[in-house]
Amino acid sequence: MASKRIVLKFGSGILTRKDAPEPDPVQLRKLVEAVALLKRAGHSVVVVSSGAVASGLKPLDFKQRPSDVTTLQALAAVGQTHLMHAYESLLRDHGLHVAQLLVTHEDFENADRAPRVKAVLDRLMEFTQVVPVINENDSVAIEELRYGDNDKLSSRVARFWGADVLILLTSAPGLLRDMKKPEEGPIPVVADVDEVIHHAEEEKSALGTGGMISKLRAVQDAVHGGVECIIASGRHAEQIPLLIEGQGICTRFPASHS
């Protein structure tokens, strides 16, 4: 199988415990193991990871996530170091190392900064033992703290890097056929994301809160940029390598080449 450029987006919903607002070490280990398998298969992998705020709660003795932005930024500043330490510790077991990249959306838009970010990312990818983990710099930027949980950022990274596929890992198994009948499972393939996102925005209740809409907007941006997208459950990290092979339970969005 030909090697691919893969962006994996880990949302906070799959990085934290279901019963407490703190990181889930078992879950993170499974996700890292999937990354290691992809690397072993010869693929290039970039991770866009949330979880900095959640990682800062326990060290600062917070029992729940606060609402004010300044405190969230402080939590992110502390939590980011804990999060990167966790990634480094787990990746090291597979002979890999983490490379932290903290960015803001302006880094992709500024004419001076964008080429530098691209150059650094390309250089990092030349080191096969390195896995870049990208997060929004929440200590200075507030957009991710309010919207999208890094969905938009993962799409920007995928387009910017020229990825072959973007996998958005969430708590859902994909875009469900019917939210009221989850047992029917996800729609396997969505040929036209524009039609689906219009329906989602018209009837938000059909897709729960804005969480899935945020992902569909990210998909819309990525597929129009030539990047295939997949929405799948991050709670079943063992199937991530299968997703790259065209298998697994998920919703696929073919890239638009028009």
Short mmCIF file of C-alpha atoms in Angstrom, two decimals:
data_model
loop_
_atom_site.label_atom_id
_atom_site.label_comp_id
_atom_site.label_asym_id
_atom_site.label_seq_id
_atom_site.Cartn_x
_atom_site.Cartn_y
_atom_site.Cartn_z
CA MET A 1 0.00 0.00 0.00
CA ALA A 2 1.34 3.43 -0.96
CA SER A 3 2.36 5.67 1.92
CA LYS A 4 -0.02 8.50 2.72
CA ARG A 5 0.05 11.82 4.50
CA ILE A 6 -2.44 11.43 7.35
CA VAL A 7 -3.80 14.02 9.77
CA LEU A 8 -5.48 12.59 12.86
CA LYS A 9 -7.63 14.93 14.93
CA PHE A 10 -8.10 13.90 18.57
CA GLY A 11 -10.93 15.83 20.20
CA SER A 12 -11.19 16.45 23.93
CA GLY A 13 -14.23 14.16 24.06
CA ILE A 14 -12.10 11.11 23.26
CA LEU A 15 -9.06 12.17 25.29
CA THR A 16 -10.88 12.59 28.59
CA ARG A 17 -12.54 10.10 30.89
CA LYS A 18 -16.27 9.57 30.52
CA ASP A 19 -16.81 9.87 34.28
CA ALA A 20 -14.51 12.80 35.11
CA PRO A 21 -13.11 15.94 33.42
CA GLU A 22 -9.55 14.64 33.27
CA PRO A 23 -7.35 12.84 30.72
CA ASP A 24 -7.98 9.15 30.07
CA PRO A 25 -4.53 7.47 30.03
CA VAL A 26 -5.87 4.17 28.68
CA GLN A 27 -7.56 5.93 25.79
CA LEU A 28 -4.46 7.99 24.98
CA ARG A 29 -2.33 4.84 24.96
CA LYS A 30 -4.65 3.21 22.41
CA LEU A 31 -4.55 6.27 20.17
CA VAL A 32 -0.75 6.41 20.32
CA GLU A 33 -0.54 2.70 19.50
CA ALA A 34 -2.62 3.38 16.38
CA VAL A 35 -0.25 6.20 15.41
CA ALA A 36 2.72 3.85 15.85
CA LEU A 37 1.07 1.25 13.59
CA LEU A 38 0.53 3.85 10.87
CA LYS A 39 4.15 4.97 11.14
CA ARG A 40 5.33 1.36 10.98
CA ALA A 41 3.32 0.93 7.78
CA GLY A 42 5.30 3.79 6.23
CA HIS A 43 2.74 6.57 6.48
CA SER A 44 3.48 10.17 7.51
CA VAL A 45 1.32 11.18 10.47
CA VAL A 46 0.47 14.54 12.01
CA VAL A 47 -1.76 14.71 15.09
CA VAL A 48 -3.97 17.70 15.87
CA SER A 49 -4.72 17.26 19.55
CA SER A 50 -7.08 18.93 21.98
CA GLY A 51 -6.89 18.17 25.68
CA ALA A 52 -4.66 20.92 27.09
CA VAL A 53 -7.36 22.44 29.31
CA ALA A 54 -8.48 19.04 30.60
CA SER A 55 -4.86 18.18 31.39
CA GLY A 56 -4.53 21.33 33.50
CA LEU A 57 -7.57 20.78 35.73
CA LYS A 58 -6.09 18.27 38.16
CA PRO A 59 -2.69 19.98 38.64
CA LEU A 60 -4.50 23.22 39.54
CA ASP A 61 -7.07 21.47 41.77
CA PHE A 62 -10.14 22.18 39.62
CA LYS A 63 -13.02 19.75 39.99
CA GLN A 64 -14.73 20.93 36.82
CA ARG A 65 -14.01 23.02 33.75
CA PRO A 66 -14.47 26.76 34.45
CA SER A 67 -16.20 29.12 32.04
CA ASP A 68 -14.08 32.28 32.01
CA VAL A 69 -11.57 32.49 29.17
CA THR A 70 -8.61 33.78 31.20
CA THR A 71 -8.76 30.82 33.59
CA LEU A 72 -9.13 28.44 30.63
CA GLN A 73 -6.01 29.95 29.11
CA ALA A 74 -4.12 29.46 32.38
CA LEU A 75 -5.28 25.85 32.55
CA ALA A 76 -4.15 25.31 28.96
CA ALA A 77 -0.71 26.74 29.74
CA VAL A 78 -0.22 24.24 32.56
CA GLY A 79 -2.03 21.36 30.88
CA GLN A 80 -0.11 21.58 27.60
CA THR A 81 3.11 20.49 29.30
CA HIS A 82 1.38 17.54 30.95
CA LEU A 83 -0.24 16.56 27.65
CA MET A 84 3.07 16.63 25.76
CA HIS A 85 4.78 14.65 28.51
CA ALA A 86 2.08 11.98 28.17
CA TYR A 87 2.54 11.83 24.38
CA GLU A 88 6.33 11.65 24.69
CA SER A 89 6.19 8.89 27.30
CA LEU A 90 3.82 6.76 25.24
CA LEU A 91 5.50 7.36 21.88
CA ARG A 92 8.89 6.48 23.34
CA ASP A 93 7.61 2.95 23.95
CA HIS A 94 7.39 2.64 20.15
CA GLY A 95 10.74 4.26 19.39
CA LEU A 96 9.06 7.55 18.49
CA HIS A 97 9.20 11.11 19.78
CA VAL A 98 6.73 13.98 19.97
CA ALA A 99 7.33 17.37 18.36
CA GLN A 100 5.10 20.08 19.78
CA LEU A 101 3.78 22.78 17.46
CA LEU A 102 1.58 25.45 19.03
CA VAL A 103 -0.07 27.63 16.41
CA THR A 104 -2.81 30.19 15.89
CA HIS A 105 -4.99 30.51 12.81
CA GLU A 106 -3.01 33.62 11.86
CA ASP A 107 0.08 31.43 11.44
CA PHE A 108 -1.56 29.94 8.34
CA GLU A 109 -2.71 33.27 6.94
CA ASN A 110 0.21 35.63 7.52
CA ALA A 111 2.44 35.89 4.44
CA ASP A 112 5.62 35.84 6.54
CA ARG A 113 4.70 33.23 9.12
CA ALA A 114 2.92 30.64 6.97
CA PRO A 115 6.00 29.64 4.89
CA ARG A 116 8.03 29.29 8.09
CA VAL A 117 5.46 27.01 9.70
CA LYS A 118 5.32 24.93 6.52
CA ALA A 119 9.12 24.69 6.37
CA VAL A 120 9.35 23.51 9.98
CA LEU A 121 6.59 20.93 9.49
CA ASP A 122 8.19 19.61 6.31
CA ARG A 123 11.57 19.39 8.03
CA LEU A 124 10.09 17.51 10.99
CA MET A 125 8.51 14.99 8.62
CA GLU A 126 11.97 14.11 7.33
CA PHE A 127 12.64 12.54 10.73
CA THR A 128 10.70 9.28 10.59
CA GLN A 129 10.88 8.83 14.38
CA VAL A 130 9.05 12.11 15.02
CA VAL A 131 5.28 12.64 15.35
CA PRO A 132 4.28 16.32 15.22
CA VAL A 133 1.44 17.08 17.64
CA ILE A 134 -0.26 20.37 16.81
CA ASN A 135 -2.57 22.32 19.07
CA GLU A 136 -3.88 25.85 19.02
CA ASN A 137 -1.85 28.12 21.29
CA ASP A 138 -4.70 28.52 23.77
CA SER A 139 -2.65 30.67 26.12
CA VAL A 140 -2.75 33.52 23.60
CA ALA A 141 -5.54 32.55 21.20
CA ILE A 142 -9.11 32.04 22.36
CA GLU A 143 -10.88 30.82 19.23
CA GLU A 144 -10.41 27.10 19.94
CA LEU A 145 -11.61 27.58 23.50
CA ARG A 146 -14.90 28.89 22.20
CA TYR A 147 -15.52 27.13 18.90
CA GLY A 148 -14.94 23.87 17.16
CA ASP A 149 -12.56 22.07 19.51
CA ASN A 150 -9.77 22.17 16.92
CA ASP A 151 -11.97 20.92 14.05
CA LYS A 152 -11.23 23.97 11.93
CA LEU A 153 -7.56 23.81 12.84
CA SER A 154 -7.28 20.17 11.73
CA SER A 155 -8.80 21.07 8.37
CA ARG A 156 -6.38 23.95 7.92
CA VAL A 157 -3.43 21.76 8.80
CA ALA A 158 -4.58 19.07 6.35
CA ARG A 159 -4.87 21.53 3.48
CA PHE A 160 -1.74 23.44 4.42
CA TRP A 161 0.37 20.27 4.62
CA GLY A 162 -1.15 18.68 1.51
CA ALA A 163 -2.53 15.68 3.40
CA ASP A 164 -4.13 12.75 1.58
CA VAL A 165 -6.64 12.10 4.34
CA LEU A 166 -7.99 13.81 7.46
CA ILE A 167 -9.52 11.57 10.11
CA LEU A 168 -11.72 13.35 12.65
CA LEU A 169 -11.98 11.09 15.67
CA THR A 170 -14.97 11.80 17.87
CA SER A 171 -17.34 10.08 20.29
CA ALA A 172 -19.72 9.16 17.43
CA PRO A 173 -19.05 6.31 14.96
CA GLY A 174 -19.59 8.73 12.06
CA LEU A 175 -22.46 10.76 10.68
CA LEU A 176 -25.42 8.73 11.91
CA ARG A 177 -28.26 7.79 9.56
CA ASP A 178 -30.72 8.65 12.32
CA MET A 179 -29.81 10.16 15.71
CA LYS A 180 -32.95 8.61 17.18
CA LYS A 181 -31.84 5.16 15.99
CA PRO A 182 -28.07 5.00 16.61
CA GLU A 183 -28.18 1.23 16.17
CA GLU A 184 -28.60 1.84 12.42
CA GLY A 185 -25.04 3.12 12.40
CA PRO A 186 -23.34 5.80 10.32
CA ILE A 187 -23.78 6.71 6.67
CA PRO A 188 -20.86 4.91 4.96
CA VAL A 189 -20.16 7.50 2.25
CA VAL A 190 -21.32 11.09 1.76
CA ALA A 191 -20.66 12.16 -1.81
CA ASP A 192 -21.76 15.77 -1.34
CA VAL A 193 -20.95 17.27 2.06
CA ASP A 194 -22.57 20.57 1.04
CA GLU A 195 -26.01 18.94 1.01
CA VAL A 196 -25.45 17.24 4.36
CA ILE A 197 -24.17 20.34 6.13
CA HIS A 198 -27.15 22.34 4.86
CA HIS A 199 -29.46 19.74 6.39
CA ALA A 200 -27.46 19.73 9.64
CA GLU A 201 -27.64 23.50 9.99
CA GLU A 202 -31.34 23.54 9.15
CA GLU A 203 -32.15 20.85 11.72
CA LYS A 204 -29.56 20.96 14.47
CA SER A 205 -31.62 18.65 16.64
CA ALA A 206 -31.07 15.85 14.14
CA LEU A 207 -27.35 15.90 14.93
CA GLY A 208 -27.41 16.84 18.59
CA THR A 209 -25.49 19.99 19.46
CA GLY A 210 -23.14 21.90 17.21
CA GLY A 211 -20.41 19.30 17.66
CA MET A 212 -21.10 17.37 14.48
CA ILE A 213 -21.85 20.57 12.56
CA SER A 214 -18.39 21.84 13.47
CA LYS A 215 -16.88 18.64 12.10
CA LEU A 216 -18.92 18.83 8.92
CA ARG A 217 -17.75 22.40 8.35
CA ALA A 218 -14.17 21.21 8.75
CA VAL A 219 -14.86 18.37 6.31
CA GLN A 220 -16.41 20.81 3.86
CA ASP A 221 -13.28 22.96 3.94
CA ALA A 222 -10.93 19.98 3.60
CA VAL A 223 -12.68 18.09 0.79
CA HIS A 224 -12.93 21.25 -1.29
CA GLY A 225 -9.18 21.54 -0.76
CA GLY A 226 -8.64 18.06 -2.18
CA VAL A 227 -8.37 16.13 1.10
CA GLU A 228 -10.37 12.97 1.71
CA CYS A 229 -12.07 13.02 5.13
CA ILE A 230 -13.26 10.39 7.56
CA ILE A 231 -15.37 10.81 10.70
CA ALA A 232 -15.05 7.84 13.05
CA SER A 233 -15.13 6.88 16.70
CA GLY A 234 -11.96 7.60 18.63
CA ARG A 235 -13.16 5.17 21.28
CA HIS A 236 -12.28 2.38 18.84
CA ALA A 237 -8.71 3.44 18.12
CA GLU A 238 -7.78 -0.09 17.08
CA GLN A 239 -9.61 0.39 13.78
CA ILE A 240 -7.65 3.50 12.72
CA PRO A 241 -5.20 1.53 10.53
CA LEU A 242 -8.19 -0.23 8.94
CA LEU A 243 -9.76 3.12 8.09
CA ILE A 244 -6.73 3.95 5.95
CA GLU A 245 -7.21 0.65 4.12
CA GLY A 246 -10.82 1.48 3.28
CA GLN A 247 -12.36 -0.64 6.03
CA GLY A 248 -13.82 0.05 9.46
CA ILE A 249 -16.99 1.72 10.72
CA CYS A 250 -17.07 5.38 9.74
CA THR A 251 -18.40 8.00 7.35
CA ARG A 252 -16.18 8.78 4.36
CA PHE A 253 -16.17 12.03 2.43
CA PRO A 254 -14.32 11.74 -0.91
CA ALA A 255 -12.08 14.65 -1.88
CA SER A 256 -13.46 17.11 -4.39
CA HIS A 257 -11.17 17.58 -7.38
CA SER A 258 -13.31 20.08 -9.22
#
